[in-house]
Short mmCIF file of C-alpha atoms and ligand atoms in Angstrom, two decimals:
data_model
loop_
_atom_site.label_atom_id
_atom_site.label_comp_id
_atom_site.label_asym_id
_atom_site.label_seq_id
_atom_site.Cartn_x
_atom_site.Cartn_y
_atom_site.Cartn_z
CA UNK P 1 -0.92 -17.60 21.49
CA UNK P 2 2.42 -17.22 23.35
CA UNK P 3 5.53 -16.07 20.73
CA UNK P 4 9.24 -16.01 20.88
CA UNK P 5 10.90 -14.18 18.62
CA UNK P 6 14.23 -14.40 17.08
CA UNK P 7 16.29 -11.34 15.56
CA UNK P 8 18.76 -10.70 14.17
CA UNK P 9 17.88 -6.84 14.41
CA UNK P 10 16.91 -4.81 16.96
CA UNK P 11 14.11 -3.52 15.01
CA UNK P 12 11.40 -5.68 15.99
CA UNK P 13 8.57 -3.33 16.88
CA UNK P 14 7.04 -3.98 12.91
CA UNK P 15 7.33 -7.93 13.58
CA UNK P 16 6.09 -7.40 17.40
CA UNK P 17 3.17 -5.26 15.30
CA UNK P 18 2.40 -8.13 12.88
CA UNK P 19 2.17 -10.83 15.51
CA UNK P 20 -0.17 -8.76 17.49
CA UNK P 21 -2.36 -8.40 13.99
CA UNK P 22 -2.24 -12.13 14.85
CA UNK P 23 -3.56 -12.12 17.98
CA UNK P 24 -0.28 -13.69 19.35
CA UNK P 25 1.73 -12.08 22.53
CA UNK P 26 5.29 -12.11 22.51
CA UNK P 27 6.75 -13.26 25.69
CA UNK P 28 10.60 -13.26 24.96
CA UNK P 29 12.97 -12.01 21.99
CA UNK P 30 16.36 -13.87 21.48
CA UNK P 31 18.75 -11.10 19.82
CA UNK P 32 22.12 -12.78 18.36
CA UNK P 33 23.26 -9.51 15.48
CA UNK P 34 25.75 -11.85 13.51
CA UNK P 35 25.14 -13.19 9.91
CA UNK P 36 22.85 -15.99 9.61
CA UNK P 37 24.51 -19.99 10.49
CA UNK P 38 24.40 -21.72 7.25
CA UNK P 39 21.90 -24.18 8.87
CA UNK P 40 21.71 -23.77 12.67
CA UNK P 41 20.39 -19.74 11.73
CA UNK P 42 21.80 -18.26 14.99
CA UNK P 43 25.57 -19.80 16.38
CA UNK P 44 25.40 -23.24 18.31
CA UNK P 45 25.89 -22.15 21.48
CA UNK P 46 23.32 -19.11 21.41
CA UNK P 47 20.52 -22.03 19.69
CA UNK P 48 21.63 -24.10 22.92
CA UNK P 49 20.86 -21.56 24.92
CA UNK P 50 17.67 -20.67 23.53
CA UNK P 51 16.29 -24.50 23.54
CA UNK P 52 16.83 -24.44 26.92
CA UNK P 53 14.90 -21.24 27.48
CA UNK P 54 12.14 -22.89 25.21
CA UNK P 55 11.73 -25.88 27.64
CA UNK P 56 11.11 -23.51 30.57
CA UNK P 57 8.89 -20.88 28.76
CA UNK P 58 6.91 -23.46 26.71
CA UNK P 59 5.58 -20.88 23.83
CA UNK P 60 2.84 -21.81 21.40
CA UNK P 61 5.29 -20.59 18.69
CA UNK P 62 8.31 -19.51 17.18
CA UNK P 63 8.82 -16.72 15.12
CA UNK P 64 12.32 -15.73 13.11
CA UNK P 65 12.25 -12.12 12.29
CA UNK P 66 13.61 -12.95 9.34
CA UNK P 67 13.57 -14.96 5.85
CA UNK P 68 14.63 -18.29 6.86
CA UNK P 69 16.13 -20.87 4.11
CA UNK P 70 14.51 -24.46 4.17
CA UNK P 71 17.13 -25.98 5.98
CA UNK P 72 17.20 -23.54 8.96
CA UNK P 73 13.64 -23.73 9.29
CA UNK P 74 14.20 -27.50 9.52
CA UNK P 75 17.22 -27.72 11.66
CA UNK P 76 15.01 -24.85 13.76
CA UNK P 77 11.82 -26.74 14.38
CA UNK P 78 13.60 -30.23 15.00
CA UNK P 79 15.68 -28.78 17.94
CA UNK P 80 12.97 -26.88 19.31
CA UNK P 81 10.60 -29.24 18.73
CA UNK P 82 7.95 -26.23 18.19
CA UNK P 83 6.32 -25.13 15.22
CA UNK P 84 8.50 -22.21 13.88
CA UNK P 85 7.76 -19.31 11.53
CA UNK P 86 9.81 -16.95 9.74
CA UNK P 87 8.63 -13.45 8.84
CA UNK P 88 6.93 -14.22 5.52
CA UNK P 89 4.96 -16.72 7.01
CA UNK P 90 3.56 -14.46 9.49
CA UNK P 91 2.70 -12.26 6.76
CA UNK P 92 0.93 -15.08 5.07
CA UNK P 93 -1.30 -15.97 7.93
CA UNK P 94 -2.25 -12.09 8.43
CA UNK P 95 -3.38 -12.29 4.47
CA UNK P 96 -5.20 -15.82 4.85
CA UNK P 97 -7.04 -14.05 8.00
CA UNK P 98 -8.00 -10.91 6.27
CA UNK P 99 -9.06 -12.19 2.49
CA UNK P 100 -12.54 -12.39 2.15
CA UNK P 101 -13.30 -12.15 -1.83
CA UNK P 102 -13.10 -15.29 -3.67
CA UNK P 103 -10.27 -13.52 -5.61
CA UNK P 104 -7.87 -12.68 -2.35
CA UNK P 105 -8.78 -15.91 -0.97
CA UNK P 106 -7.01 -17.53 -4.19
CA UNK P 107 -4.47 -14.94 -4.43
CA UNK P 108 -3.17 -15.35 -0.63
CA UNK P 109 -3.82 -19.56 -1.53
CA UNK P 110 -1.02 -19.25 -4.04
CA UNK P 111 1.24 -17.79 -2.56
CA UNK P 112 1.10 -19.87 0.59
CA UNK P 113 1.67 -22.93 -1.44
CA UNK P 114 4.90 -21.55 -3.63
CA UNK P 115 6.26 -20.09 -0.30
CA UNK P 116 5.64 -23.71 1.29
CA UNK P 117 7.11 -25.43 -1.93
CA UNK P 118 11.34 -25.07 -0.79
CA UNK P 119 10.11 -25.72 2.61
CA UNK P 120 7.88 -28.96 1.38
CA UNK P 121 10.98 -29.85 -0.63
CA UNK P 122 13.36 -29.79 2.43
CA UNK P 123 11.08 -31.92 4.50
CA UNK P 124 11.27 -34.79 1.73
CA UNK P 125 14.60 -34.68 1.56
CA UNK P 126 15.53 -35.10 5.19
CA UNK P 127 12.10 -37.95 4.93
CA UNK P 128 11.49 -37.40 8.32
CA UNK P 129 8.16 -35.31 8.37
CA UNK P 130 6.21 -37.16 10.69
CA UNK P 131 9.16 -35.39 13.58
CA UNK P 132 7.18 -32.02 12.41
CA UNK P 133 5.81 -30.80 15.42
CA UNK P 134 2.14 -29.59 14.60
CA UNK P 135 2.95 -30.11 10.71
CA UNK P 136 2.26 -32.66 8.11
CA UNK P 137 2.16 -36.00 10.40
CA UNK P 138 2.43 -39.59 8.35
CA UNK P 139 5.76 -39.97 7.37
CA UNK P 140 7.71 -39.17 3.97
CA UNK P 141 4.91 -40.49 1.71
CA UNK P 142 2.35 -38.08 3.08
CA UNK P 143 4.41 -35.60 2.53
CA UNK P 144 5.22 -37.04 -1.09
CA UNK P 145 1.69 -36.40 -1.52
CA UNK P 146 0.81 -33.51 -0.34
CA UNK P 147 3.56 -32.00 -2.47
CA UNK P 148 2.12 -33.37 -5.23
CA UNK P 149 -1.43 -32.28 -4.65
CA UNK P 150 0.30 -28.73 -3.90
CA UNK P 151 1.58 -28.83 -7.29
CA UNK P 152 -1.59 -29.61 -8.97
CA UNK P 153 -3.84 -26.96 -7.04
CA UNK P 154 -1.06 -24.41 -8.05
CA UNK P 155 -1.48 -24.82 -11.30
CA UNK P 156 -5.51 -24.67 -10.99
CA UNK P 157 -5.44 -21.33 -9.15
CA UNK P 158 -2.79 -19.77 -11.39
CA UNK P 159 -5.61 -20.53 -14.13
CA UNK P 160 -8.53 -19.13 -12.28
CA UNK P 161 -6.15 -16.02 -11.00
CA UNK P 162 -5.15 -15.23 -14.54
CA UNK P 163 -8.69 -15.02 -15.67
CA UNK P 164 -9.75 -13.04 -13.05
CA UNK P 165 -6.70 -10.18 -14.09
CA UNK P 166 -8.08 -10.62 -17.66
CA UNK P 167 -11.13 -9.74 -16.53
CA UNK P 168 -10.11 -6.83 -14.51
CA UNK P 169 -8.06 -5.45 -17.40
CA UNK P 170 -11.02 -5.15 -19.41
CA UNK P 171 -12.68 -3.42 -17.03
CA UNK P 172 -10.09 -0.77 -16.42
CA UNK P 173 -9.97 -0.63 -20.39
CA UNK P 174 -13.73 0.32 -19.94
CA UNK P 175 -13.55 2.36 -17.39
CA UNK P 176 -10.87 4.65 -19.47
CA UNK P 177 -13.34 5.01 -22.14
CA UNK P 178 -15.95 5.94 -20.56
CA UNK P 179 -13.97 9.28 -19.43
CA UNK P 180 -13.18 7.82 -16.26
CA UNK P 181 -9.85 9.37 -14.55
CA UNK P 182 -8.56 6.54 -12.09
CA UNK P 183 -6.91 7.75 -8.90
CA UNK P 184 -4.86 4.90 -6.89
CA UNK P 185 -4.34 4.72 -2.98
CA UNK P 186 -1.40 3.24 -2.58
CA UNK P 187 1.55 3.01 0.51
CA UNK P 188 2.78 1.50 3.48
CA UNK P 189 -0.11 -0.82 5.19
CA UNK P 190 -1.06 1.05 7.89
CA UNK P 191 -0.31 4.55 6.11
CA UNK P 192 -4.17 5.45 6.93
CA UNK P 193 -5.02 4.74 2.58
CA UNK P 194 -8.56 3.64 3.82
CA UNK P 195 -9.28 6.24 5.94
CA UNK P 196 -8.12 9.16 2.89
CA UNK P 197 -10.26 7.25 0.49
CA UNK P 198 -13.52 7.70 3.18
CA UNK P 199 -12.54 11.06 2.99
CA UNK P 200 -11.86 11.77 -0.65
CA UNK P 201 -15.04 9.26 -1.34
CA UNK P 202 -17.17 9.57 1.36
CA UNK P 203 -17.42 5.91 1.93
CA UNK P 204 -17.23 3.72 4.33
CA UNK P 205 -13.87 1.24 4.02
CA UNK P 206 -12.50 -0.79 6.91
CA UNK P 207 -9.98 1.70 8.82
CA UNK P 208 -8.34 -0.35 11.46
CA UNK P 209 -4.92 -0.13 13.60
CA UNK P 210 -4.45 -3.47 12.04
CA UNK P 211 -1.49 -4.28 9.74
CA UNK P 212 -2.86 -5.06 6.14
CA UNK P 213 -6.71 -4.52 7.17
CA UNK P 214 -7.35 -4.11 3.03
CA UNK P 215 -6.58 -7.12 1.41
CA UNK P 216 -9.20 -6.58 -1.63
CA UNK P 217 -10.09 -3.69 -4.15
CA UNK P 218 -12.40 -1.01 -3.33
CA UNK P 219 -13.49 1.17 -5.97
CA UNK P 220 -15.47 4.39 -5.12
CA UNK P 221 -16.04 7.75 -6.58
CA UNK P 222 -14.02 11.17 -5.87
CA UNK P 223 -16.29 14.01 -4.25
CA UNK P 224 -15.30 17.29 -5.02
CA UNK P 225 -14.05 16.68 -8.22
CA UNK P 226 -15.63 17.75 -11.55
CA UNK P 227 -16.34 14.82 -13.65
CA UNK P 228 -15.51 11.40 -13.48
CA UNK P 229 -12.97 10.21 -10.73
CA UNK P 230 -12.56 6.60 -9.31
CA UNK P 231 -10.47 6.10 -6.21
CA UNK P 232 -9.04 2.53 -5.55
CA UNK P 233 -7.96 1.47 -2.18
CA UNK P 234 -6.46 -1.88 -2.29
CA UNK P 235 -3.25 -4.14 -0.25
CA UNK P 236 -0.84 -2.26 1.45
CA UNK P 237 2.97 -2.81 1.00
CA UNK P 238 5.28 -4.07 3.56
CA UNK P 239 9.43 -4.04 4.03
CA UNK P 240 10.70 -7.33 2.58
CA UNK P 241 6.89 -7.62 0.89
CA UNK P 242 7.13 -11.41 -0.39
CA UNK P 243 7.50 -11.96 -3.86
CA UNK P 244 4.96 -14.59 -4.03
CA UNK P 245 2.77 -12.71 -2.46
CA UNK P 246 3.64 -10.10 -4.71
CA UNK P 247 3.11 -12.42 -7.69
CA UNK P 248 0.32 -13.79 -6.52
CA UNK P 249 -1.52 -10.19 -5.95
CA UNK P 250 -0.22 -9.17 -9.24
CA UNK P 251 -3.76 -7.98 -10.41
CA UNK P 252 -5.49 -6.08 -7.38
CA UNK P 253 -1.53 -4.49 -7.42
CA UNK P 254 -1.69 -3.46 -11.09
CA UNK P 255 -4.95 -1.60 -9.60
CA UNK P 256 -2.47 0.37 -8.35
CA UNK P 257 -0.02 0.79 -10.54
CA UNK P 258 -1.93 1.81 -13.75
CA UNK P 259 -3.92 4.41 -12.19
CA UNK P 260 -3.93 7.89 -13.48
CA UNK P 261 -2.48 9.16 -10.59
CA UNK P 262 -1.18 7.23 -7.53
CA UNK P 263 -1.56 8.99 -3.87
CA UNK P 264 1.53 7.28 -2.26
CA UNK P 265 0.50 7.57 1.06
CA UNK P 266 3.19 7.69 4.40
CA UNK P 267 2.01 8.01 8.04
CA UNK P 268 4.09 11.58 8.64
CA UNK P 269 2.77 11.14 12.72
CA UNK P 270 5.81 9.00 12.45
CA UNK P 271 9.91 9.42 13.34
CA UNK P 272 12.23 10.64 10.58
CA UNK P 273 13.50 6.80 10.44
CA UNK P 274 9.94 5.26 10.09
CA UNK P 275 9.17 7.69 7.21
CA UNK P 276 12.33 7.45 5.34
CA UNK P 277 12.46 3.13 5.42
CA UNK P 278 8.64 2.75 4.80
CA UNK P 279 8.17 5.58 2.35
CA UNK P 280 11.52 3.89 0.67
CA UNK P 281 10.30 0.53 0.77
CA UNK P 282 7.25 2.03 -1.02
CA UNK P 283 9.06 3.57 -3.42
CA UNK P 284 11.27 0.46 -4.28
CA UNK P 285 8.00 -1.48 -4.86
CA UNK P 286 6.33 1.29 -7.09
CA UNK P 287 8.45 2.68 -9.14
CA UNK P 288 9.88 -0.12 -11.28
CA UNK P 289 6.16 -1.38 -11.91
CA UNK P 290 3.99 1.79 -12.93
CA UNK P 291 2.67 2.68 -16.18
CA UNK P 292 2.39 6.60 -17.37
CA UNK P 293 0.54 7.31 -13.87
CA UNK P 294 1.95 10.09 -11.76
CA UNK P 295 2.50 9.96 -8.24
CA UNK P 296 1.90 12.88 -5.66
CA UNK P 297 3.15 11.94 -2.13
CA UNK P 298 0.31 12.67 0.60
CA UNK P 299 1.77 12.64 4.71
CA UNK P 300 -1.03 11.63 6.45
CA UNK P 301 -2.05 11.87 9.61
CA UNK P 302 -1.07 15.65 10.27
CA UNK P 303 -3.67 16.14 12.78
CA UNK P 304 -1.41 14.01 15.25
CA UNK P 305 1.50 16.11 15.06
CA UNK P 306 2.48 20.18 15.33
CA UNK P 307 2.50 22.82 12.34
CA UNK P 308 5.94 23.21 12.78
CA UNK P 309 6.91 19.37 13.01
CA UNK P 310 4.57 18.92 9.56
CA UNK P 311 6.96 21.61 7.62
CA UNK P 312 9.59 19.60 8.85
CA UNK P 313 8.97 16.28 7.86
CA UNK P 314 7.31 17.51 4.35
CA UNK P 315 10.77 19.21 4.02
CA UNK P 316 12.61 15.82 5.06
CA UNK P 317 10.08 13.74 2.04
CA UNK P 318 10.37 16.69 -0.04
CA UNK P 319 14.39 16.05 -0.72
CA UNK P 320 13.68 12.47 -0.93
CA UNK P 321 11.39 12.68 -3.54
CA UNK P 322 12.45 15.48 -5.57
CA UNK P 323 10.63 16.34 -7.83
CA UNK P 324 7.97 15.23 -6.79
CA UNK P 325 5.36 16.97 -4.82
CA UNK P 326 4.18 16.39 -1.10
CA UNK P 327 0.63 17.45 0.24
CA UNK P 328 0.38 16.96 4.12
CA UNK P 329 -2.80 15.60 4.98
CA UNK P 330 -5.08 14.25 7.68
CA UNK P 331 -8.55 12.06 7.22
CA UNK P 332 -10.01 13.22 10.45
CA UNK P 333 -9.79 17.43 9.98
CA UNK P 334 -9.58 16.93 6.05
CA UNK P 335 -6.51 19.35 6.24
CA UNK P 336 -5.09 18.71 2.59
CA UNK P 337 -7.81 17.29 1.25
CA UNK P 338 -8.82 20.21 -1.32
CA UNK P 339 -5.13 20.46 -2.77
CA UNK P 340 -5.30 16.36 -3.07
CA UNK P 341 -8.72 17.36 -4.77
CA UNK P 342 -6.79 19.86 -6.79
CA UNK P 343 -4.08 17.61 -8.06
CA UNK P 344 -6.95 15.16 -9.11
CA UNK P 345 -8.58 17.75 -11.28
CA UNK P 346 -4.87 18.44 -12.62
CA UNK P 347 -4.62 14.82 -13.98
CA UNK P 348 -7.83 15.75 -15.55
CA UNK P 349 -6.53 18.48 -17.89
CA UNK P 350 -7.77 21.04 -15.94
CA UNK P 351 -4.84 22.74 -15.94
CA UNK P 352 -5.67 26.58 -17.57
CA UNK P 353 -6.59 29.05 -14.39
CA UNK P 354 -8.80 32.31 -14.86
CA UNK P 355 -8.79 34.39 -12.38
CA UNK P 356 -11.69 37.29 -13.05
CA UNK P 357 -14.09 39.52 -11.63
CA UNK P 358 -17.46 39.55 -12.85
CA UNK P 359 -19.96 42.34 -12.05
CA UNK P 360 -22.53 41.64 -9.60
CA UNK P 361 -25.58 40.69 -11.92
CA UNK P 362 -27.68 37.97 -11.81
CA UNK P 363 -25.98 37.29 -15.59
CA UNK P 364 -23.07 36.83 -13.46
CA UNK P 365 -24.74 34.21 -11.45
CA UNK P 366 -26.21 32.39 -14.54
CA UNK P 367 -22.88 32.49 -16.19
CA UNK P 368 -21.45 30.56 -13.11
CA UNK P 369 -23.59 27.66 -13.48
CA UNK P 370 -22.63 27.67 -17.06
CA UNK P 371 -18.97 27.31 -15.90
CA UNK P 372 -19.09 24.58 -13.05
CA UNK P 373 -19.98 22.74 -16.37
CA UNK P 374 -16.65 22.75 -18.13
CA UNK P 375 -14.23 22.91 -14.79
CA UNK P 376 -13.76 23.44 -11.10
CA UNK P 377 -15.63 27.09 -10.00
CA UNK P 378 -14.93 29.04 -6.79
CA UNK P 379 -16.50 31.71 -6.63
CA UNK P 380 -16.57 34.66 -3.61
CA UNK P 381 -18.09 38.49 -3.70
CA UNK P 382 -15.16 40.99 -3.16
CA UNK P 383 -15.27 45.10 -3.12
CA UNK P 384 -19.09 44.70 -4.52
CA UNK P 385 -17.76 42.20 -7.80
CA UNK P 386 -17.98 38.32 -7.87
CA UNK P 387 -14.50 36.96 -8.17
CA UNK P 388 -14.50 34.04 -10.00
CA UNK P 389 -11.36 31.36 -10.13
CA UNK P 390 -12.15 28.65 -12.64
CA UNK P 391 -9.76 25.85 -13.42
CA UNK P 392 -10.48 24.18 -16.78
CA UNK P 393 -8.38 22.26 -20.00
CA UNK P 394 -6.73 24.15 -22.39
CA UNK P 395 -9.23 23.16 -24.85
CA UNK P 396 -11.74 24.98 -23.25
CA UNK P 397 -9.71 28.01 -21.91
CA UNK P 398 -10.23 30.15 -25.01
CA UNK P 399 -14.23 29.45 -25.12
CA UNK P 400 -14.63 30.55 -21.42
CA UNK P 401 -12.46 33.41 -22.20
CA UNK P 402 -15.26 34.60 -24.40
CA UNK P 403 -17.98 33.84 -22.56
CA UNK P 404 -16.18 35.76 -19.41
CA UNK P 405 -15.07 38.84 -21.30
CA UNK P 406 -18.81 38.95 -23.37
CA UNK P 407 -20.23 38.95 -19.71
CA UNK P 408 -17.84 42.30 -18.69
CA UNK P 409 -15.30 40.40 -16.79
CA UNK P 410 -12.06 41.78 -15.55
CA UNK P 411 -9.22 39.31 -16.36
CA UNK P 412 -6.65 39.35 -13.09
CA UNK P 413 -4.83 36.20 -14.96
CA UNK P 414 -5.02 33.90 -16.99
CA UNK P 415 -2.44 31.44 -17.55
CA UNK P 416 -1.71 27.32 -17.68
CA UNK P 417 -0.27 24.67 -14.59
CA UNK P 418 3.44 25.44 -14.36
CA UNK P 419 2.18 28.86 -13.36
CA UNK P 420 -0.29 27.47 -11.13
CA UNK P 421 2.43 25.04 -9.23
CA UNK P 422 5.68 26.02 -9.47
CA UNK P 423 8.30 22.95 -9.65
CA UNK P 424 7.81 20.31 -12.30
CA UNK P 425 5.23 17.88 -11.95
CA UNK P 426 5.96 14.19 -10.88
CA UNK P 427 5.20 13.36 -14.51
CA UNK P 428 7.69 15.44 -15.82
CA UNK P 429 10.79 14.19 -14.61
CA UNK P 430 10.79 10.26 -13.95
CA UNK P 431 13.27 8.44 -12.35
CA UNK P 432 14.50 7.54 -8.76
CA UNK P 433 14.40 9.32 -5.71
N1 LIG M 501 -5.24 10.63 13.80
C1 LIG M 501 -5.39 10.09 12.58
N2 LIG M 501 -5.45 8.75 12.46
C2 LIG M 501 -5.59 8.24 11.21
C3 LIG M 501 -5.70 9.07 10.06
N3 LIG M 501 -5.80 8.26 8.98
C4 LIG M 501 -5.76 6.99 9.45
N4 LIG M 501 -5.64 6.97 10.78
C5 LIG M 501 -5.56 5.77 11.64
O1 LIG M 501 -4.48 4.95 11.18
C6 LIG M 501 -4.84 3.57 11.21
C7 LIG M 501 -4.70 2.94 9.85
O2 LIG M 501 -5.61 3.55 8.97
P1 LIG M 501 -6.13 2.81 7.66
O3 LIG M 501 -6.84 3.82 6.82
O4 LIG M 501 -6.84 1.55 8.00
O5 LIG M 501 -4.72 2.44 6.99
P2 LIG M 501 -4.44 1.62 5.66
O6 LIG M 501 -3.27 2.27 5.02
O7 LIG M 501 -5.67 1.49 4.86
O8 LIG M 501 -4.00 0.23 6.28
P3 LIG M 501 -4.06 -1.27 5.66
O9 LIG M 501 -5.28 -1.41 4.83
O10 LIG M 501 -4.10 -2.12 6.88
O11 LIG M 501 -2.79 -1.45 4.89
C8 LIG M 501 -6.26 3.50 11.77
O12 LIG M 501 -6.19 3.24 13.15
C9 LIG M 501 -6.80 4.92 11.51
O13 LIG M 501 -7.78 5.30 12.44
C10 LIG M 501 -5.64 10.50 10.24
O14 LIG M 501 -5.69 11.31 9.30
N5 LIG M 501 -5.49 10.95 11.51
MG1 LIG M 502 -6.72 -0.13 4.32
#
């Protein structure tokens, strides 16, 4: 499919990115950086000039980089005669490609009709739908109709959708009780969420260049971890996310917002710019909307950029989201992955260290399997002793105390998190950026 866009900002590589998700080329951008025309969207004279661009070039579509009110779009298509899309609905028809679970399928439904609603309602009003060039042919009552039936099948998959987030509820209720610790992916789409969950989880999610490749849940377990850890990799966020579509993925979102801990992934291979606006964008989208969960920020992607340029950008996210932490990280040489691992087992209450060395017996050894029971064990001989670091709750601190000192350890310390990591934890200190 041929495109031409319209902008109103220069920034069109992300819409440019989105149509290509689409399969669509873009074969000419119109730039006008004014405010929007009440109706005509860009000035009369720069729409005149465009029509008669649109004659020659003969695209397949149009696309407005850019929320468009009803009666632009309308004013838009009739003078173009051309089927014309503003930004949202491009993000639309990526999520109606890419939903495959009954769920998503219903989720991305809804929101396509309550986006289409002001647009439905415009159409009426002007009764002159059948001029809709590859739209709703048959005149005002047709579209009288449809609007109608719109309204009805709302209403039917609002039902069905709020079921379905009843459902999942309960089953994040369950999977609380039974010990589970719940770990969230969440970020910019694109941020590489999929690929850090295939290599926290060892499974086997889509990973794609693609914009918003994960439109469902995925739910595996951590490796590495002691104990019980669920990662969830689920819908990406975008700048200017819809709020219908927002609405309407209200449940696989709370996946993300009620975890435990939430890795708010950003693509650090990127320019300063990129990572500040999507990492904000994130930001703006998460923080008003989580529960008690934490957040640790993980760069990904490190493997695609120098040491040195890593510091700098986890220095640049650092003072943007003070105080909380940053781990740089990269799916493809795990870099990062063990301190991401470490932070998981925080959540978990394992937050007393012991740091010992144990003589060189096969007591020793015994004793080690006896500890991998109650935390996380590393274990290494030095100068002819087995140095032991064990990370385990409070609760259990003073028990393995005993157990270590009964067995002739050597204590080189023994103490709780805020020695372990410095700075306050995300937890700690809510609030903005
Ligand atoms: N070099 C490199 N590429 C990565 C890494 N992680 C992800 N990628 C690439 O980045 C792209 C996006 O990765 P995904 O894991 O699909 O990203 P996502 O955040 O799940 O994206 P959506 O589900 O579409 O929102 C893919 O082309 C990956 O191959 C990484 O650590 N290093
Ligand atoms: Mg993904």
């Amino acid at each position: 499919m041929r495109a031409i866009v319209l902008s109103r900002s220069t920034d069109t590589e992300e819409i440019v990115s989105l149509l290509n998700t689409l399969r669509m080329e873009v074969v000419r951008e119109f730039l006008q950086k004014k405010d929007a025309h009440p109706t005509n969207y860009f000035g009369p004279g720069k729409v005149e000039e465009i029509s008669e661009e649109v004659k020659k070039i003969d695209p397949d579509i149009i696309i407005i980089n850019d929320r468009l009110k009803p009666s632009q779009h309308h004013f838009l298509e009739m003078k173009f005669q051309k089927e014309c899309v503003d930004r949202t609905g491009v993000i639309l028809r990526i999520f109606a490609e890419h939903a495959y679970t009954p769920e998503a399928i219903a989720q991305v439904q809804l929101a396509k009709l309550r986006y289409e609603q002001p647009f439905l309602r415009e159409w009426i009003h002007k009764a002159k739908s059948g001029e809709r060039p590859g739209f709703l042919s048959g005149g005002a009552y047709a579209t009288d109709v449809y609007y109608e039936h719109a309204r009805t099948h709302i209403r039917k998959i609002e039902i069905r959708l709020d079921e379905l987030s009843k459902l999942r509820e309960i089953k994040r209720t369950r999977r609380h009780e039974e010990g589970f610790t719940l770990v969230s992916l969440a970020g910019y789409t694109n941020a590489g969420k999929s690929a850090l969950m295939n290599a926290l989880c060892g499974s086997e999610v889509e990973v794609s260049p693609q914009l918003f490749s994960s439109l469902s849940t995925t739910t595996r377990r951590v490796r590495g971890v002691k104990g019980k850890v669920l990662a969830i990799d689920t819908v990406g966020f975008i700048k200017d996310l819809p709020p219908d579509l927002v609405d309407a993925f209200k449940s696989t979102l709370e996946e993300v917002f009620f975890a435990d801990l939430i890795l708010l992934a950003f693509d650090a291979s990127e320019d300063d710019h990129s990572i500040r606006k999507k990492l904000g964008t994130s930001l703006d989208i998460l923080l008003p909307r989580i529960g008690d969960g934490e957040i640790l920020i993980v760069g990904t992607k490190v493997d695609r950029i120098s040491p040195e340029r890593s510091e700098e950008v986890k220095g640049i996210v650092r003072s943007i989201v003070e105080p909380r932490d940053v781990v740089m990280s990269s799916s493809i040489s795990n870099k990062g992955l063990d301190e991401i691992r470490e932070r998981i087992s925080e959540i978990k209450g394992h937050t007393h260290g012991l740091d010992v060395y144990l003589p060189l017996t096969d007591a020793s050894y015994s004793l080690l399997s006896k500890l991998h029971g109650v935390g996380e064990v590393s274990h290494k001989v030095e100068e002819g002793q087995l140095r032991v670091e064990l990370w385990c709750s409070p609760e259990e601190a003073d028990k393995v105390r005993n157990w270590l000192l009964a067995a002739g350890a050597t204590l080189l310390s023994d103490q709780s998190r805020e020695g372990r990591r410095g700075p306050a934890s995300p937890a700690e200190t809510q609030g903005p950026p």
